[in-house]
PDB file of C-alpha atoms in Angstrom:
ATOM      1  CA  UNK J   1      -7.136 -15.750  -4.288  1.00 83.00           C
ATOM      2  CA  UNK J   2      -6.452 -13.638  -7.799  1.00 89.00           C
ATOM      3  CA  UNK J   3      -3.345 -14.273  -8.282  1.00 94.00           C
ATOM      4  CA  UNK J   4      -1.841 -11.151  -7.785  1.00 97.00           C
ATOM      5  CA  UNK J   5       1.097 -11.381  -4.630  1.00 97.00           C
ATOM      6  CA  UNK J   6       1.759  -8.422  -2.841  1.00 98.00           C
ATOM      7  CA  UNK J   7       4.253  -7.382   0.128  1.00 97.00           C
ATOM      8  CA  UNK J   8       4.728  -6.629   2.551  1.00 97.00           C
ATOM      9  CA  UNK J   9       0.926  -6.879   3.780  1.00 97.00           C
ATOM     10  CA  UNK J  10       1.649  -4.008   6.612  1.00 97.00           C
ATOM     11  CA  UNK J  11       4.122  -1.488   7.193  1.00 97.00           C
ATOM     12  CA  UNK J  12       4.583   1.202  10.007  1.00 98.00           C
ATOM     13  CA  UNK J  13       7.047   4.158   9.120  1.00 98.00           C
ATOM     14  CA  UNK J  14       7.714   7.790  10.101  1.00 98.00           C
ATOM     15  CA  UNK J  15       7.418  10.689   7.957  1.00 98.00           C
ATOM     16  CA  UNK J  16      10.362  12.084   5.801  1.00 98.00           C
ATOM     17  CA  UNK J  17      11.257   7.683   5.397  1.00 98.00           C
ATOM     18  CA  UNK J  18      11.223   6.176   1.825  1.00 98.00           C
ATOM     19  CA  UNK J  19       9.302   2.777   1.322  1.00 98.00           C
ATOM     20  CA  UNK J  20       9.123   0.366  -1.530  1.00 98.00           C
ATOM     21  CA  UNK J  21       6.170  -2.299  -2.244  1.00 98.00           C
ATOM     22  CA  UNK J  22       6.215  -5.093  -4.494  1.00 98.00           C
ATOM     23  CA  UNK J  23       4.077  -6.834  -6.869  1.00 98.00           C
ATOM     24  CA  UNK J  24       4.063 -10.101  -8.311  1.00 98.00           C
ATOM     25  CA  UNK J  25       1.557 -10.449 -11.127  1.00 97.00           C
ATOM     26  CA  UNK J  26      -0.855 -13.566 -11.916  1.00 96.00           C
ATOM     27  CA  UNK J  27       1.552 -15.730 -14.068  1.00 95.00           C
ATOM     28  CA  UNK J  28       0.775 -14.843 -17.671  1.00 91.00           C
ATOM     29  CA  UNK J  29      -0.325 -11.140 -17.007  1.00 94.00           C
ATOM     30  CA  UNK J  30       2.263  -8.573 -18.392  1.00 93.00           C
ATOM     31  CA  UNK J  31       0.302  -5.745 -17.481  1.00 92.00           C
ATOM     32  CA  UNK J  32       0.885  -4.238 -13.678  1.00 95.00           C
ATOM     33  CA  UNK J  33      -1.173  -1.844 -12.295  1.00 95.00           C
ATOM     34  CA  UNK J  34      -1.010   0.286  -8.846  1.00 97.00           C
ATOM     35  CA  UNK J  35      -3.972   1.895  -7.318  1.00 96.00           C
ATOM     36  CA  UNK J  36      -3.941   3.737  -3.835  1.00 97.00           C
ATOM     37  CA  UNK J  37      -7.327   3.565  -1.183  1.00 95.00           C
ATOM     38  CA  UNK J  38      -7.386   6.652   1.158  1.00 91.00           C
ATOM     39  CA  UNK J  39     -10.700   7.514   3.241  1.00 83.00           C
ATOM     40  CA  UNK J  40     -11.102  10.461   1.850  1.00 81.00           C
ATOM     41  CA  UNK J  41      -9.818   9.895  -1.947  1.00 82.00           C
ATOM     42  CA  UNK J  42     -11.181   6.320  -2.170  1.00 87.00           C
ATOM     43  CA  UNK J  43      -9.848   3.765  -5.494  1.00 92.00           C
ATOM     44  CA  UNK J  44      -7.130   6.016  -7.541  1.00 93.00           C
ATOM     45  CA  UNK J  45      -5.266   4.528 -10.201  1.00 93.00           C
ATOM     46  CA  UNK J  46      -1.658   5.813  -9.921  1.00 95.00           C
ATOM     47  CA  UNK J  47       0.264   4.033 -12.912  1.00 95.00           C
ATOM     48  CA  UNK J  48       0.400   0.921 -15.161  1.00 93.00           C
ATOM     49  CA  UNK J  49       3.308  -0.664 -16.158  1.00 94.00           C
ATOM     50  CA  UNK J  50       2.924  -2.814 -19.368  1.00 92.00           C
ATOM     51  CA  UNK J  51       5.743  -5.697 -20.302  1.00 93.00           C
ATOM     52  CA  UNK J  52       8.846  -3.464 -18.387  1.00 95.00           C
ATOM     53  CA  UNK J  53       7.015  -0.123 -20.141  1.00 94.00           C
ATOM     54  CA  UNK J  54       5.054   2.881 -18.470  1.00 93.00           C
ATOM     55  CA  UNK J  55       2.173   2.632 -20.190  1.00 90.00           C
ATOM     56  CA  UNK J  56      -0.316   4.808 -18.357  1.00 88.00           C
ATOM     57  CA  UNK J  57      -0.161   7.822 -15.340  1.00 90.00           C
ATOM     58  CA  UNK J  58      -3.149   8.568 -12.941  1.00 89.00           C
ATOM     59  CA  UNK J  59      -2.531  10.865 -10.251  1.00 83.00           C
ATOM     60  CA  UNK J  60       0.897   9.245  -9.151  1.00 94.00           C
ATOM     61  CA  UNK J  61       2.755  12.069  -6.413  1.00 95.00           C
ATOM     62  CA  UNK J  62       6.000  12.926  -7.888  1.00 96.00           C
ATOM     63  CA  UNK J  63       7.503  11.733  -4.554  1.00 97.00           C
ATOM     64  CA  UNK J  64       6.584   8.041  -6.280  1.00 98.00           C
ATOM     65  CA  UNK J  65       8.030   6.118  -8.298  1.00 97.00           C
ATOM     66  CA  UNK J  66       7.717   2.510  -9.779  1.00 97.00           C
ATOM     67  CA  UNK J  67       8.846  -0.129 -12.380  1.00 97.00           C
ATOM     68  CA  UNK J  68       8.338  -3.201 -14.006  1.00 98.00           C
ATOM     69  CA  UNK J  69      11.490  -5.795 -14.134  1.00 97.00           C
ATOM     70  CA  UNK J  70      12.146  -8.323 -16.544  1.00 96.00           C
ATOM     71  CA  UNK J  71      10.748 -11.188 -14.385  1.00 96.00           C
ATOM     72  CA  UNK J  72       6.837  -8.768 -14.962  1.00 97.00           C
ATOM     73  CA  UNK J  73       6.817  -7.972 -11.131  1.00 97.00           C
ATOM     74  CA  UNK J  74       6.588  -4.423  -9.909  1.00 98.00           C
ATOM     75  CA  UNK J  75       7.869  -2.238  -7.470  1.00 98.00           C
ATOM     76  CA  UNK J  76       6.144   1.324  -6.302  1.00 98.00           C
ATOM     77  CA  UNK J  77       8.152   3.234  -4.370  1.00 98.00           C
ATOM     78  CA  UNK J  78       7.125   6.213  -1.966  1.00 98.00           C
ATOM     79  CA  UNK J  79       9.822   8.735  -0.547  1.00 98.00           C
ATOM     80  CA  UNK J  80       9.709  11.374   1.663  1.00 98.00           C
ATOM     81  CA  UNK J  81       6.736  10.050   3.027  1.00 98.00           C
ATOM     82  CA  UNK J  82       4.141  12.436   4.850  1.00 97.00           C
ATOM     83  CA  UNK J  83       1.379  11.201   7.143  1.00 96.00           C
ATOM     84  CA  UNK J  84      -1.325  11.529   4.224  1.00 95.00           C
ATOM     85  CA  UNK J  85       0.416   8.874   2.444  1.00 96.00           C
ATOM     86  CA  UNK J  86      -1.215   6.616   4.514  1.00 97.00           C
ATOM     87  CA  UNK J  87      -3.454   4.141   3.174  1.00 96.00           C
ATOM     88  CA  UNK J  88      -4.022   1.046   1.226  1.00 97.00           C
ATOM     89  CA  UNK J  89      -1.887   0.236  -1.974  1.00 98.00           C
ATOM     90  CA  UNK J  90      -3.031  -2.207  -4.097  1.00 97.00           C
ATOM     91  CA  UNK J  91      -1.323  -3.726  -7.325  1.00 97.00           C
ATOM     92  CA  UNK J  92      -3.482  -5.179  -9.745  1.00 95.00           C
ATOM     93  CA  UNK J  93      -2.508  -7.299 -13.223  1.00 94.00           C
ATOM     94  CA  UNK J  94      -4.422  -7.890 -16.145  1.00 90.00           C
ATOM     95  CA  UNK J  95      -3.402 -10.146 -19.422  1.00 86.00           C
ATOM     96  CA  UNK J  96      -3.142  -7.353 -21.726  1.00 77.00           C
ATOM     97  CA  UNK J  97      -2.358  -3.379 -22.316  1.00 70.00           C
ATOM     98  CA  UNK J  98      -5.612  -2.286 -22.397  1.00 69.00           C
ATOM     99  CA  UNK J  99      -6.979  -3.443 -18.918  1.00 60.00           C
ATOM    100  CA  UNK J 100      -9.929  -5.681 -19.138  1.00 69.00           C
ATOM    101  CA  UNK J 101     -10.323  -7.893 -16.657  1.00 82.00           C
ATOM    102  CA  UNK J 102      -7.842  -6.489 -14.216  1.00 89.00           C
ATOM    103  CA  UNK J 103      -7.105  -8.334 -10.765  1.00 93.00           C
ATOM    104  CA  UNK J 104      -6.615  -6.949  -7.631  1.00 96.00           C
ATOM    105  CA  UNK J 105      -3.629  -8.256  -4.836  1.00 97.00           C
ATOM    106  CA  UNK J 106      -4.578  -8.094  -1.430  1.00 96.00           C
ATOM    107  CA  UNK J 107      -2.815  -5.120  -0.954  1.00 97.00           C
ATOM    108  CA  UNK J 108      -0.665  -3.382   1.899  1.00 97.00           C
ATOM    109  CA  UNK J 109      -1.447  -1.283   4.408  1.00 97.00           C
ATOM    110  CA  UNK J 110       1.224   1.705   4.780  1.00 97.00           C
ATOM    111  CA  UNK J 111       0.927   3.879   8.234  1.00 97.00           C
ATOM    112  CA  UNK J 112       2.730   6.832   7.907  1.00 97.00           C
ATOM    113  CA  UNK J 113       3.388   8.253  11.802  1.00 97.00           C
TER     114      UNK J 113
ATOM    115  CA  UNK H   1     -14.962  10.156  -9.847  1.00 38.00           C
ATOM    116  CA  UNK H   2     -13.623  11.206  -6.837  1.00 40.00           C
ATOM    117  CA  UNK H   3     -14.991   8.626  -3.725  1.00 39.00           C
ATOM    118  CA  UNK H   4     -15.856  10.176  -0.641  1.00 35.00           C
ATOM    119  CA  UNK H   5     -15.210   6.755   1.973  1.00 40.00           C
ATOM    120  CA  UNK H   6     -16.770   8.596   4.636  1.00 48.00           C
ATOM    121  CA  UNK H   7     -20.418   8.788   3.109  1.00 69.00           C
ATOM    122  CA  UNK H   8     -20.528   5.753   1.180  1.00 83.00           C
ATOM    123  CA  UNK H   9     -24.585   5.026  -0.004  1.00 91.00           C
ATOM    124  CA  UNK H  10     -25.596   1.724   2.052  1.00 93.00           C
ATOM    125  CA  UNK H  11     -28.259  -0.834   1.106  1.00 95.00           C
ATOM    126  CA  UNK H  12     -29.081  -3.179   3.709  1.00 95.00           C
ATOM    127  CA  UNK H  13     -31.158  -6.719   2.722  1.00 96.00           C
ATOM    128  CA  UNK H  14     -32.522  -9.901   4.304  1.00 96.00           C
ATOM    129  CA  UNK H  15     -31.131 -12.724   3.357  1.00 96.00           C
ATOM    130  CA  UNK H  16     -32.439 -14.363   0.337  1.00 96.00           C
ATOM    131  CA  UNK H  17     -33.938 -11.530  -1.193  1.00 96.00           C
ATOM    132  CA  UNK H  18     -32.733 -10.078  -4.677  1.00 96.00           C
ATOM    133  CA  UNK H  19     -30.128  -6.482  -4.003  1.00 96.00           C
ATOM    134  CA  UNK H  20     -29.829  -4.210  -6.860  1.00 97.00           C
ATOM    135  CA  UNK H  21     -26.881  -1.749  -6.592  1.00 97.00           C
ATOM    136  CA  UNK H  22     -27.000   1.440  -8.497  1.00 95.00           C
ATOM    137  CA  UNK H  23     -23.756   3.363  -9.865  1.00 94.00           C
ATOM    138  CA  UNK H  24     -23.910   6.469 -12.421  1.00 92.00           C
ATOM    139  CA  UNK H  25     -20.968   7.325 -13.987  1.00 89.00           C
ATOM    140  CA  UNK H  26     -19.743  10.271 -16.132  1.00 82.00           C
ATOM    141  CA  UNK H  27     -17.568   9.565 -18.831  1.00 83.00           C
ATOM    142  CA  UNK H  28     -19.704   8.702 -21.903  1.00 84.00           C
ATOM    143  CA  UNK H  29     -16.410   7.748 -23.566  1.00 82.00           C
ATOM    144  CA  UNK H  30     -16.205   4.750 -21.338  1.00 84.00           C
ATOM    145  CA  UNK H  31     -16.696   1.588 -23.197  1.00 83.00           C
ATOM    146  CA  UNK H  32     -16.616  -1.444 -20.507  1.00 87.00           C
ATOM    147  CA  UNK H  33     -17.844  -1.392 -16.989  1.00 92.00           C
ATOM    148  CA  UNK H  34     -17.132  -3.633 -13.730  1.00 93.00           C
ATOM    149  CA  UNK H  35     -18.386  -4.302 -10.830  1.00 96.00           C
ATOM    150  CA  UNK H  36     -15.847  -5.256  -7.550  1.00 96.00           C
ATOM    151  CA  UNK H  37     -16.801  -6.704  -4.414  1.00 97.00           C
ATOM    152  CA  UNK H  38     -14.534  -5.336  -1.727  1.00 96.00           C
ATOM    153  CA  UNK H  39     -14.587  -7.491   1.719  1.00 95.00           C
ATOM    154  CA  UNK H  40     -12.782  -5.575   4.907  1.00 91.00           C
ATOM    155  CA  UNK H  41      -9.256  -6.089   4.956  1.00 87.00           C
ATOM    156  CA  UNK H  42      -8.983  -7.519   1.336  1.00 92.00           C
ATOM    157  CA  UNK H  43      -8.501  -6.191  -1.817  1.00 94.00           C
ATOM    158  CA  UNK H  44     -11.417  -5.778  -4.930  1.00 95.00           C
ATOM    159  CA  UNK H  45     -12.987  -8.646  -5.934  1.00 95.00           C
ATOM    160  CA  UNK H  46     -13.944  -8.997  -9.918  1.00 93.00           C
ATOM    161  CA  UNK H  47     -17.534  -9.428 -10.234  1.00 95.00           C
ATOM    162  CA  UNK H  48     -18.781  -9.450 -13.374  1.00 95.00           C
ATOM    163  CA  UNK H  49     -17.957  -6.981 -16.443  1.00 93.00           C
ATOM    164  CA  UNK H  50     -19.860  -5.165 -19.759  1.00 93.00           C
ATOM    165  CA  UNK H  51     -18.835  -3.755 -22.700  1.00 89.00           C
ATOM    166  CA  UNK H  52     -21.346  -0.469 -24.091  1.00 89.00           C
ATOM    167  CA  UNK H  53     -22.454  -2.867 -27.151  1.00 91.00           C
ATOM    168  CA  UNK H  54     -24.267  -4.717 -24.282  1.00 94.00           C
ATOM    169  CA  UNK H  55     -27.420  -3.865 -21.877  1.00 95.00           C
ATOM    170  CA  UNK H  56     -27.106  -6.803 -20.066  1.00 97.00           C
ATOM    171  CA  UNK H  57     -25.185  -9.568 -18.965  1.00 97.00           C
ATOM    172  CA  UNK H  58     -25.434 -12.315 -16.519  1.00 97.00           C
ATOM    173  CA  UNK H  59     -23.186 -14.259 -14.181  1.00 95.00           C
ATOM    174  CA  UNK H  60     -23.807 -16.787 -11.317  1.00 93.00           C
ATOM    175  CA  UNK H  61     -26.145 -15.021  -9.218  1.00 96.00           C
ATOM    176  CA  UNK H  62     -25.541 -11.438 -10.675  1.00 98.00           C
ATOM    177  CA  UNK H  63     -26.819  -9.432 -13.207  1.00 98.00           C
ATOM    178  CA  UNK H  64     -25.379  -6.397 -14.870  1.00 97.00           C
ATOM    179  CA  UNK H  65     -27.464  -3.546 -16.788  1.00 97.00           C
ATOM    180  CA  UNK H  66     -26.199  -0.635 -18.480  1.00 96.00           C
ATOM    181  CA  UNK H  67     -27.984   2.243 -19.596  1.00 95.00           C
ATOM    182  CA  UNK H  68     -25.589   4.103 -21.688  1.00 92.00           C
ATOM    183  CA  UNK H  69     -28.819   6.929 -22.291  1.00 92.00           C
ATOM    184  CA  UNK H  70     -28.745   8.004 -18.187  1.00 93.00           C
ATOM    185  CA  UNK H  71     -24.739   6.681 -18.102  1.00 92.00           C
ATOM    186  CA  UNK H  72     -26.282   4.328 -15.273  1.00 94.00           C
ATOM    187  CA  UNK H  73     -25.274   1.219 -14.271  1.00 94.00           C
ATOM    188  CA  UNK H  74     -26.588  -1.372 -11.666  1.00 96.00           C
ATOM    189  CA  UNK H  75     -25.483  -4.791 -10.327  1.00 97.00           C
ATOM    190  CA  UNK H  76     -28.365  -7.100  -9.245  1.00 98.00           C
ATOM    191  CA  UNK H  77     -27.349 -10.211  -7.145  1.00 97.00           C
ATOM    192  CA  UNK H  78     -30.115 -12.860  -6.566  1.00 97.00           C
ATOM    193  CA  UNK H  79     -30.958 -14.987  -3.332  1.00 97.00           C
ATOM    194  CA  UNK H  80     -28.377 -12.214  -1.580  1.00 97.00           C
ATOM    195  CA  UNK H  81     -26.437 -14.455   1.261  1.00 96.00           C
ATOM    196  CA  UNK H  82     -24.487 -13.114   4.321  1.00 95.00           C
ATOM    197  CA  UNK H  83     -21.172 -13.511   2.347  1.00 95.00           C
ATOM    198  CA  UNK H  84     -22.526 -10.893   0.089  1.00 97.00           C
ATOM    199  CA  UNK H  85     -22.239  -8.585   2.624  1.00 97.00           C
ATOM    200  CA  UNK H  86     -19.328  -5.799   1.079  1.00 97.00           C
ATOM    201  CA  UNK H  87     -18.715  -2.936  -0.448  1.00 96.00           C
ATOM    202  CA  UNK H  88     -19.562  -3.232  -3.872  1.00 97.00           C
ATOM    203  CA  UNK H  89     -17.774  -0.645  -6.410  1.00 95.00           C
ATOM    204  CA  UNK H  90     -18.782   0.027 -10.149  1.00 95.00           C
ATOM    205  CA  UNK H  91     -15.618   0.992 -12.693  1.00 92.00           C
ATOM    206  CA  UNK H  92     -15.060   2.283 -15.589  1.00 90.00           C
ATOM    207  CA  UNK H  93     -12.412   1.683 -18.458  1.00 82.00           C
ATOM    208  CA  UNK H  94     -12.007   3.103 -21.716  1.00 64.00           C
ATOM    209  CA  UNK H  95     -11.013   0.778 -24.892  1.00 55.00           C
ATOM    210  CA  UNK H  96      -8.450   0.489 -26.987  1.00 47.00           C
ATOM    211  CA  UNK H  97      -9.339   3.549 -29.187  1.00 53.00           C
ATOM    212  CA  UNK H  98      -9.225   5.504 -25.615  1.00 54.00           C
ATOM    213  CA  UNK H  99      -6.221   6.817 -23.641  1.00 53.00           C
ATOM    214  CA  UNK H 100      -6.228   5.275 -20.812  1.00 54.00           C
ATOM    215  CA  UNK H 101      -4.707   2.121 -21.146  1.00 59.00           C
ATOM    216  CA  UNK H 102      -6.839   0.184 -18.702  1.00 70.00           C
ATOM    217  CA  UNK H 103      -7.212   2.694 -16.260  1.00 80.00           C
ATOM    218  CA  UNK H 104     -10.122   2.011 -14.116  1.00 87.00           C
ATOM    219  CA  UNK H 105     -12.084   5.257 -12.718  1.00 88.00           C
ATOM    220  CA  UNK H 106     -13.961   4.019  -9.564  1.00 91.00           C
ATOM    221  CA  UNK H 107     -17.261   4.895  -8.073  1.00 90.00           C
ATOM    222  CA  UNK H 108     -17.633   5.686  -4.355  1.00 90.00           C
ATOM    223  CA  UNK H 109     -18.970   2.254  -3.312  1.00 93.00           C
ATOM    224  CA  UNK H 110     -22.122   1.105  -2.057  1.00 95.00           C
ATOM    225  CA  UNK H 111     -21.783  -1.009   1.507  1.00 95.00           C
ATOM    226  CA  UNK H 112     -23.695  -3.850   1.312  1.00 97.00           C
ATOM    227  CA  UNK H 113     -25.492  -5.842   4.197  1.00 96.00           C
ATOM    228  CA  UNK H 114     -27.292  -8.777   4.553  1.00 96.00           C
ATOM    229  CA  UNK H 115     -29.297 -10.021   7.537  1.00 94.00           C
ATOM    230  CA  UNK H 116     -29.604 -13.639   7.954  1.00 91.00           C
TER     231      UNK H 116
END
């Protein structure tokens, strides 16, 4: 177990929906991190989030969105949703800003239909 | 770089025998390198890590090199057991005098099997 808390683990929804996934960090980590698995794409960093602060952008779809509260946990949220937005999402955490170390969740599985 | 799932590289072992796993990677900016284990269904597992002021570095069964002159990497685990059996991914992360803010750029992965 890392540490890192994600939900929900699964989620089935159609195309054109919106869908938000959250991330609880390991307790001390300020830094939050989302990465997206695909088949085809494999590991891709989409953003990092750093004490409530974009800190970094990877190749996030401008149909995404996500934040970091006050409380460290994380939210990524994916509108307009097509069916090759299905795939893994993972939120990782790591102690610092500059990675090192980071922490993977367990992840959760979004099926677009 | 980009990961193409569908062709991953695959390395199959019996058990107890030593598994070296081989990643290249591009950016000779990078400064610190990791190895996950991903098992099906779960996310990546932290390994064992290297900065580019080290070749080597050792963990509990595992072994990292790092030949910054080829930009190679490899990941050797010793007595390999079933549980080993994974895909294993290399990344790479620049520093703080880099951009990326702990960005990790993966490798394609490299599915691991043992045999008992």
């Amino acid at each position: 177990d890392s540490g890192v808390t994600q939900t929900p683990k699964h989620l089935i929804t159609a195309t054109g929906q919106r869908v938000t996934l959250r991330c609880s960090p390991r307790s001390g980590d300020l830094s939050v991190y989302w990465y997206q698995q695909s088949l085809d794409q494999g590991l891709q960093f989409l953003i990092q989030y750093y004490n409530g602060e974009e800190r970094a952008k990877g190749n996030i779809l401008e149909r995404f969105s996500a934040q970091q509260f006050p409380d460290l946990h994380s939210e990524l949220n994916l509108s307009s949703l097509e069916l090759g937005d299905s795939a893994l999402y993972f939120c990782a955490s790591s102690e610092g800003v500059f990675g090192n170390t980071i922490y993977f969740g367990e992840g959760s599985w979004l099926t677009v239909v | 770089g980009e990961s193409v799932g569908l062709h991953l590289p695959t390395l199959s072992v019996q058990e107890g025998d030593n598994s070296i796993i081989n990643c290249a990677y591009s950016n000779s900016a990078s400064d610190y390198f990791i190895w996950y284990k991903q098992e099906s269904g779960k996310g990546p597992q932290f390994i064992i890590d290297i900065r580019s002021n080290m070749d080597k570095r050792q963990g509990q069964r595992v072994t990292v090199l790092l030949n910054k002159t080829v930009k190679h990497l490899s990941l050797q685990i010793a007595a390999t057991q079933p549980g080993d059996s994974a895909v294993y991914f290399c990344a790479e992360n620049r520093d703080a005098g880099g951009t990326s803010y702990g960005k990790l750029t993966f490798g394609q992965g490299t599915i691991l099997t043992v045999h008992p």
